[in-house]
Short mmCIF file of C-alpha atoms in Angstrom, two decimals:
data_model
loop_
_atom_site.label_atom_id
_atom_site.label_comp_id
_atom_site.label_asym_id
_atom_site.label_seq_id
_atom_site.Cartn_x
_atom_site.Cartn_y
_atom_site.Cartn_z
CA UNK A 1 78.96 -36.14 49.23
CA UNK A 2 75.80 -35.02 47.95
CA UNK A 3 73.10 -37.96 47.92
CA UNK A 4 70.08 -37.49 45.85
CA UNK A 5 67.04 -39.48 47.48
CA UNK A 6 64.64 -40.55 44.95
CA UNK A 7 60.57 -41.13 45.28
CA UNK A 8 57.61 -41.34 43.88
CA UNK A 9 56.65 -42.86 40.95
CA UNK A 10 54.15 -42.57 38.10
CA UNK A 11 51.99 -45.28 39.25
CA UNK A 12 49.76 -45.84 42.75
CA UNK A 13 52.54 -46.93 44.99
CA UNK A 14 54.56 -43.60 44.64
CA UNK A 15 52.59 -42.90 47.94
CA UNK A 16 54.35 -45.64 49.51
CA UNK A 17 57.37 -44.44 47.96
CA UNK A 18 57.42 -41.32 49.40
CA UNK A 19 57.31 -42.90 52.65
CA UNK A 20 60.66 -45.18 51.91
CA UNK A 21 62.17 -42.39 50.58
CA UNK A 22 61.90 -40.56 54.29
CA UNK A 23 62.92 -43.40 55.87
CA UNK A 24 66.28 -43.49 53.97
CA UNK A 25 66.38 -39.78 54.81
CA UNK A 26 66.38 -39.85 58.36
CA UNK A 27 69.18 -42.82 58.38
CA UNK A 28 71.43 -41.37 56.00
CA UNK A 29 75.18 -40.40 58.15
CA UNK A 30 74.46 -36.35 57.89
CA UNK A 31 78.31 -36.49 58.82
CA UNK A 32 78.98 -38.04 55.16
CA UNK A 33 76.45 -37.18 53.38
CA UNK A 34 74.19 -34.27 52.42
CA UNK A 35 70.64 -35.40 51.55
CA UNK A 36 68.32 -34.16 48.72
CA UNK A 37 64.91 -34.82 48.57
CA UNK A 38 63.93 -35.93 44.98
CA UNK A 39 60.45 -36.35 44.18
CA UNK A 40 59.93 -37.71 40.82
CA UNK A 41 56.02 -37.60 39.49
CA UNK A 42 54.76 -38.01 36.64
CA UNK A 43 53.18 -34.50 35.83
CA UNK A 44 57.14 -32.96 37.48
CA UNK A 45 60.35 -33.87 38.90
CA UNK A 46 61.43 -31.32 41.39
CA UNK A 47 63.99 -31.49 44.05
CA UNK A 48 62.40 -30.24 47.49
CA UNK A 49 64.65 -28.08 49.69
CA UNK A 50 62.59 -26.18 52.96
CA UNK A 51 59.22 -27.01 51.31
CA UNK A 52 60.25 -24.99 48.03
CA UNK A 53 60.60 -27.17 45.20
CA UNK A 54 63.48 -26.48 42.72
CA UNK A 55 62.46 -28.25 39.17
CA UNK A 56 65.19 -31.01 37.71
CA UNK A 57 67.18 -30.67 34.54
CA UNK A 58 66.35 -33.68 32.96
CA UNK A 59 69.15 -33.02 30.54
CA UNK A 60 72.02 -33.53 33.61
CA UNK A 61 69.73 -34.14 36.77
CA UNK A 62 70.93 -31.01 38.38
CA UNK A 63 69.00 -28.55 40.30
CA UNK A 64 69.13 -24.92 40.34
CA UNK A 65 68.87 -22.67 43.61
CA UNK A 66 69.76 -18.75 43.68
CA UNK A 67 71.85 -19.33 40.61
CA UNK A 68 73.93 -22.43 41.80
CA UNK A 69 73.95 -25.51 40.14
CA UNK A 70 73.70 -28.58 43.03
CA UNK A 71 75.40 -32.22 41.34
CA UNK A 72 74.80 -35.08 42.80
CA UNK A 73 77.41 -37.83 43.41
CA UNK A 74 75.22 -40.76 43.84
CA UNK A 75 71.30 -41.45 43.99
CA UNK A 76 69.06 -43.62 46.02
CA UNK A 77 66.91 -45.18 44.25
CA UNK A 78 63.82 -45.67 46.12
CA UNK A 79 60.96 -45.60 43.88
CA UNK A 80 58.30 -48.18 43.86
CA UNK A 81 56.93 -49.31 40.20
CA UNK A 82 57.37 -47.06 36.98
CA UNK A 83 59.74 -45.65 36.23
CA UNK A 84 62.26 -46.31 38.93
CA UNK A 85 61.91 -50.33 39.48
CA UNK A 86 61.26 -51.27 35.59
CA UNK A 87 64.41 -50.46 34.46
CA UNK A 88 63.78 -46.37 32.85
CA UNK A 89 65.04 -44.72 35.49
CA UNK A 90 68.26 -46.70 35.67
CA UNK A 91 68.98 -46.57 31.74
CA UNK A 92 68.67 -42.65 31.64
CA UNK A 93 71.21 -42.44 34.95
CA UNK A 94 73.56 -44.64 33.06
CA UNK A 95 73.61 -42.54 29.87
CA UNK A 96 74.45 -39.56 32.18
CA UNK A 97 76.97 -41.54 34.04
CA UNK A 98 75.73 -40.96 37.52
CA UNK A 99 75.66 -44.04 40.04
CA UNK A 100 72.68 -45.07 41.24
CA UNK A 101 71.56 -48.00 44.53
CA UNK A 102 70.26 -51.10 43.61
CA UNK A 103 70.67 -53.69 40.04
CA UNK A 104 70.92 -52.03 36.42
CA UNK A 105 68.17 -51.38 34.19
CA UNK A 106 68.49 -54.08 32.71
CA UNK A 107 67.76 -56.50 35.84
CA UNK A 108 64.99 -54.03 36.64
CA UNK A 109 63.45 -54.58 33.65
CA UNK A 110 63.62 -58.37 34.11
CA UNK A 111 62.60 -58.71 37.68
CA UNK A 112 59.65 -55.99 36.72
CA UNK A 113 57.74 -58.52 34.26
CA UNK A 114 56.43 -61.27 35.72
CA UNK A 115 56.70 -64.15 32.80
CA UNK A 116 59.92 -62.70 31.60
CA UNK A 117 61.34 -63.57 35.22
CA UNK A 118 59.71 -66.55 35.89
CA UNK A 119 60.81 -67.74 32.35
CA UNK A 120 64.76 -67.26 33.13
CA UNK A 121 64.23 -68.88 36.94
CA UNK A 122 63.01 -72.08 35.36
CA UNK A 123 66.32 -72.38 33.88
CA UNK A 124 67.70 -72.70 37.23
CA UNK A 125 65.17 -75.65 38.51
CA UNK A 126 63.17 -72.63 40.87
CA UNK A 127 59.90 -74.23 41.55
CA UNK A 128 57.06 -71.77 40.75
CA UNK A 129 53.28 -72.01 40.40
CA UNK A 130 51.75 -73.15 36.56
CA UNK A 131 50.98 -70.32 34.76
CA UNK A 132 49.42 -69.04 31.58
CA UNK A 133 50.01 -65.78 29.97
CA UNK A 134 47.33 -64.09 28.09
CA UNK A 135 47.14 -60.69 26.11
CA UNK A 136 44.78 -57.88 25.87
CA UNK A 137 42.26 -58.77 23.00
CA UNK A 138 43.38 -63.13 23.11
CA UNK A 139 41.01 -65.30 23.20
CA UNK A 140 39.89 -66.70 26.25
CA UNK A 141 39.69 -70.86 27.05
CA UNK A 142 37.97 -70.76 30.43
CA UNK A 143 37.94 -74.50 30.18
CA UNK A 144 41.84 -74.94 28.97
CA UNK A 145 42.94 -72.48 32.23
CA UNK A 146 40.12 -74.58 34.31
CA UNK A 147 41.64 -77.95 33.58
CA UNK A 148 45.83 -76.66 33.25
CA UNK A 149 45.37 -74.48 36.77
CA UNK A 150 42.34 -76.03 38.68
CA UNK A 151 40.33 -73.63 41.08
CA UNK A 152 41.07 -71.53 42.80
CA UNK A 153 43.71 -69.51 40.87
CA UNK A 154 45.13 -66.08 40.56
CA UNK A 155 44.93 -63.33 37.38
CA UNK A 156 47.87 -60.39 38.07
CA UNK A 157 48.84 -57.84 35.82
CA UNK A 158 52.40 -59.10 34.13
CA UNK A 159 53.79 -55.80 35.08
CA UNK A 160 52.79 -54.55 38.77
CA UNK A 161 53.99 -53.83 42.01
CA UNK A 162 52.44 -53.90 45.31
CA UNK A 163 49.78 -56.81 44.75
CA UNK A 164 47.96 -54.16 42.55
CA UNK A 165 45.79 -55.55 39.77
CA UNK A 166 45.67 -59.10 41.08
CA UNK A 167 42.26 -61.19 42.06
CA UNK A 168 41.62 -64.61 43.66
CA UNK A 169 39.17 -66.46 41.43
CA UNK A 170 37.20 -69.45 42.99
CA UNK A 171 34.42 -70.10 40.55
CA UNK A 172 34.42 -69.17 36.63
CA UNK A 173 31.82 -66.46 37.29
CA UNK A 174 34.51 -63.96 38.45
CA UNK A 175 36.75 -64.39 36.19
CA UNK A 176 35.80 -61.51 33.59
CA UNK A 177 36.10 -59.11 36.82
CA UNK A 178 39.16 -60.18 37.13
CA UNK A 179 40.54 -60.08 33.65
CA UNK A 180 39.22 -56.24 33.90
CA UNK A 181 40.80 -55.92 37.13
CA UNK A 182 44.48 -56.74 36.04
CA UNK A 183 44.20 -55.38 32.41
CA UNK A 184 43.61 -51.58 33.64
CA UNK A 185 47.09 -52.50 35.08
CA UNK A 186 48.74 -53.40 32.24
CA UNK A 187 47.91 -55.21 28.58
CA UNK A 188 49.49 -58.61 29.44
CA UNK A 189 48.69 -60.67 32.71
CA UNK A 190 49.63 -64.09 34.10
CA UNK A 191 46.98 -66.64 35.34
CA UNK A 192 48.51 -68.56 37.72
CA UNK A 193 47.56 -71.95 39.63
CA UNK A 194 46.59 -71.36 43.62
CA UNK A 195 49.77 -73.02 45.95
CA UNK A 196 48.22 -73.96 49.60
CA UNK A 197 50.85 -72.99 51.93
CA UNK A 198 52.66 -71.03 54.17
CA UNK A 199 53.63 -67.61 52.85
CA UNK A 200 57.30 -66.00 53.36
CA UNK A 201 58.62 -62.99 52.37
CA UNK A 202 62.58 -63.37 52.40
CA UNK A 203 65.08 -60.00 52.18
CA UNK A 204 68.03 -60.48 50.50
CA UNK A 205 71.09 -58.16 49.31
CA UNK A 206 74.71 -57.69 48.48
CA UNK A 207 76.23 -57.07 51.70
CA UNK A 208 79.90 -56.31 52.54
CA UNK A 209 80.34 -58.93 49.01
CA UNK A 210 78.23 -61.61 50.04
CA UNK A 211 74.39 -62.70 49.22
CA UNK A 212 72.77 -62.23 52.75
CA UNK A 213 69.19 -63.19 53.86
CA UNK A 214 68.17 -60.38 56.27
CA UNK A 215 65.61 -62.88 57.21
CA UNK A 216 62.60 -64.45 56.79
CA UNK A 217 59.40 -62.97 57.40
CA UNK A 218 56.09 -65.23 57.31
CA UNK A 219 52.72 -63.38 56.30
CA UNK A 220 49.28 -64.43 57.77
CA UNK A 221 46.84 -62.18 55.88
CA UNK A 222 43.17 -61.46 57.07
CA UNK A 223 42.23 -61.45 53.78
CA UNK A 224 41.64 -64.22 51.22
CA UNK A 225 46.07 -63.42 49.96
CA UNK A 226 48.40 -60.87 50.45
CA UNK A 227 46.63 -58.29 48.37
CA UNK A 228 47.46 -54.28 48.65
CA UNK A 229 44.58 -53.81 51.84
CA UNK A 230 46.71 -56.75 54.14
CA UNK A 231 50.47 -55.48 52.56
CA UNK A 232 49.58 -51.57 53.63
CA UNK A 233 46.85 -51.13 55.32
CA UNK A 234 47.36 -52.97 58.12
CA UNK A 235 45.29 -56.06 57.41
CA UNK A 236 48.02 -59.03 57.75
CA UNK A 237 50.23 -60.02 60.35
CA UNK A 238 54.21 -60.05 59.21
CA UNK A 239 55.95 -62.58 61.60
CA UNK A 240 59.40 -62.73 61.85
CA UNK A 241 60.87 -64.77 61.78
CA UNK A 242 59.01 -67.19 60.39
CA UNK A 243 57.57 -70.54 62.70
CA UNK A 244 59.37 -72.99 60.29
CA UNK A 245 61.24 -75.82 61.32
CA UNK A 246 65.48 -74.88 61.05
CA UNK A 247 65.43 -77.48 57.89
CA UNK A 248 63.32 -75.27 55.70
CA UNK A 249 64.76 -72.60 57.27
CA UNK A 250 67.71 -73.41 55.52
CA UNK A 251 66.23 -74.06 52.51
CA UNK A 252 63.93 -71.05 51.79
CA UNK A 253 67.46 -69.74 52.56
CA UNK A 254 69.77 -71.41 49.66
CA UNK A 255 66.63 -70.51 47.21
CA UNK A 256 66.33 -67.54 48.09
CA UNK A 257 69.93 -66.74 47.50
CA UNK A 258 69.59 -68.99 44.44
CA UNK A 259 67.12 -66.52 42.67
CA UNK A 260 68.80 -63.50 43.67
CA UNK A 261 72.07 -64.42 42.42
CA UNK A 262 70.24 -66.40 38.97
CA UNK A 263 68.94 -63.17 38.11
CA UNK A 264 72.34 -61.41 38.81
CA UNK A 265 70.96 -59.10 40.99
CA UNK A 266 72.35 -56.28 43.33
CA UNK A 267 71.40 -53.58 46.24
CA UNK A 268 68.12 -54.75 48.25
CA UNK A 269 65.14 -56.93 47.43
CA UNK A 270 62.47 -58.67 49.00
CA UNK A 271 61.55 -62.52 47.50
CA UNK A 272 58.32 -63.51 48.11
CA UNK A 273 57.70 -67.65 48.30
CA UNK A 274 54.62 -70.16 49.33
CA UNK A 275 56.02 -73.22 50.89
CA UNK A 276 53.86 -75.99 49.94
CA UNK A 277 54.62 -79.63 51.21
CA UNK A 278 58.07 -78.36 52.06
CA UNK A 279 59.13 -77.07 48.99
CA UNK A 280 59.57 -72.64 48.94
CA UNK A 281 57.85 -72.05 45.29
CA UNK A 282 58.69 -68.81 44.21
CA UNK A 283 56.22 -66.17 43.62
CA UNK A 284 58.24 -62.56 42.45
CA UNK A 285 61.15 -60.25 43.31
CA UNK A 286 60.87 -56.56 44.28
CA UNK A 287 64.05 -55.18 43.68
CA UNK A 288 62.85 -51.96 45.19
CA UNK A 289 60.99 -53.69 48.58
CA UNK A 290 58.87 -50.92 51.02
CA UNK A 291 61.09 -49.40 53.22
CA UNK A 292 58.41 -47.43 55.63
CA UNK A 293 59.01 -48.29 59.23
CA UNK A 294 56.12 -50.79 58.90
CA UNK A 295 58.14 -52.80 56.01
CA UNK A 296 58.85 -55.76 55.91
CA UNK A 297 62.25 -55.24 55.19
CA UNK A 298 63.56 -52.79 57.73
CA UNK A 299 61.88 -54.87 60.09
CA UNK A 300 64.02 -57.87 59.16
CA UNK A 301 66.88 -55.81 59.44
CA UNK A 302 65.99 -54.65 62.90
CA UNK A 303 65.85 -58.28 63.33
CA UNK A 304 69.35 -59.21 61.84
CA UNK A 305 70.36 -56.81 64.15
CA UNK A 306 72.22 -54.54 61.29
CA UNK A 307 71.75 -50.59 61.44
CA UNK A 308 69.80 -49.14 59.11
CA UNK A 309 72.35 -46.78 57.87
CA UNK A 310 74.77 -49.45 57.65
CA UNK A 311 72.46 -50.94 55.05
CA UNK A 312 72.32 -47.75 53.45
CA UNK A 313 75.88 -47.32 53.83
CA UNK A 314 76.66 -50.28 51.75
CA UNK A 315 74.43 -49.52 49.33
CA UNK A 316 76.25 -46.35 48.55
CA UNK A 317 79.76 -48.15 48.47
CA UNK A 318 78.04 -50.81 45.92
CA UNK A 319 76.43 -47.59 43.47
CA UNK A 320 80.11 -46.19 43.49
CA UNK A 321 81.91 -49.11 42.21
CA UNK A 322 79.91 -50.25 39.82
CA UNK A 323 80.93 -48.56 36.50
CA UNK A 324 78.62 -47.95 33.59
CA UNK A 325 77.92 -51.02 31.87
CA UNK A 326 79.25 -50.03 27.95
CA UNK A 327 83.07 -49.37 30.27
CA UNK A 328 83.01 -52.95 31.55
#
């Protein structure tokens, strides 16, 4: 079975990305499956084969070497941000018909924008932080997000991945830093109150037909949150699992499986929380979490004591069931 293995990205994590994508490499069964190594950027997509790289036809995504067209039977999506976790990515695969890892485009879309997700959770009671949402070019009420959020508080770009774009504010005098911060991310951004409390960052994923927590994971950061310096660059510690008592234990559990399965989600993700006075308020979903050896998510699965290319295994199974959403 040929496997396509997908990286990159347009935006700052692909290098991150790259680095999942040869993690899922070197785990793949090489008695199943034969590997390809897909790089998608965003000035080419090529498919790399003994350092040469063999450009993609975007009308099929096949490759051409010495005259022969290679197919692929299923990819693995492991790209971090745009296109491949927001939902484009997904959309074109579907209208091709090829099976792909992880949730549709249109859950990818979803989970990718920050109010939109946090919008459909509070349907489901999922405590959260407050929150205002501002565009590009709105007017901005320092004393309306002062008195609705307090200080300190947070400004993130609405759509983002990897804690890029988003600043701690503690006094009104860096706030327009800020604001310029997370707008060269994107044109909408949330401002959202500051939650005191232990941070946990909870894998979850369809396996074998159930919801399963891979674990929980609890982040001390050097720095003042869990920005992109303490997620990749070494400057955090990533416990797990997590010194909380068995009770909350069980319940960062049941919410965490609560959000994952609200937002009908499939294939691997990574829920981020803040427990404050006992209560796990959510914070976002990656539905396409790091998967470098320094993750947090192969390390949970280390932990859970499940194979990597089991994981990968399943995720595979999952892509080839699932049949294009206009046949269901």
């Amino acid at each position: 079975m040929n496997v396509a293995v997908v990286m990159g990205g347009y935006s700052d994590e692909s290098v991150i990305s790259l680095r999942s994508g040869q993690l899922i490499l070197n785990h793949l069964d090489k008695t199943k499956y034969r590997a390809f190594e897909i790089h998608i950027l965003s000035n080419e997509w090529y498919c790399l084969i003994e350092a040469t790289k063999y450009p993609i036809n975007k009308a099929d995504f096949t490759v051409t070497k010495e005259n022969q067209i290679i197919t692929f039977d299923v990819i693995m999506n492991t790209i971090h941000g745009t296109p491949g976790e927001d939902g484009h990515m997904q959309a074109y695969w579907e209208l091709i018909e090829l099976p792909y890892s992880g949730c549709n485009y249109y859950q990818s879309s979803l989970t990718f924008n920050k109010r939109d997700t946090l919008s459909v959770l509070s349907k489901f009671n999922i405590p959260k932080a407050k929150s205002i949402y501002l565009s590009k070019g709105d007017a901005i009420d320092t004393n309306k997000i002062q008195s609705e959020l307090g200080l300190p508080f947070f400004v993130k770009p609405n759509q983002s991945g990897s804690s890029l774009g988003i600043s701690m504010v503690s006094t009104l005098d860096d706030l327009p830093k800020a604001l310029d911060f997370a707008f060269a991310e994107d044109n909408d951004i949330l401002i959202e109150s500051y939650l005191n409390g232990t941070e946990v960052s909870v894998g979850v994923l369809n396996y074998k037909g159930e919801t399963t927590v891979l674990g929980i994971t609890e982040i001390v950061s050097q720095n003042a949150f869990f920005d992109y310096e303490a997620k990749y660059l070494g400057k955090s510690n990533e416990i797990t699992p997590a010194r909380i008592s068995s009770d909350l234990e069980a319940l960062v559990i049941e919410t965490a499986k609560k959000v994952y399965e609200s937002l009908g989600m499939t294939g691997f993700s990574r829920t981020d929380f803040i427990i404050m006075n006992g209560i796990p308020h959510f914070i976002e979903i990656n539905t396409n979490p790091g998967l470098s050896p320094q993750s947090i998510f192969p390390q949970q699965a280390a932990h859970a004591n499940i194979a990597f290319s089991d994981l990968l295994e399943n995720e595979i199974s999952l892509a080839l069931q699932r049949k294009p959403i206009w046949k269901k």
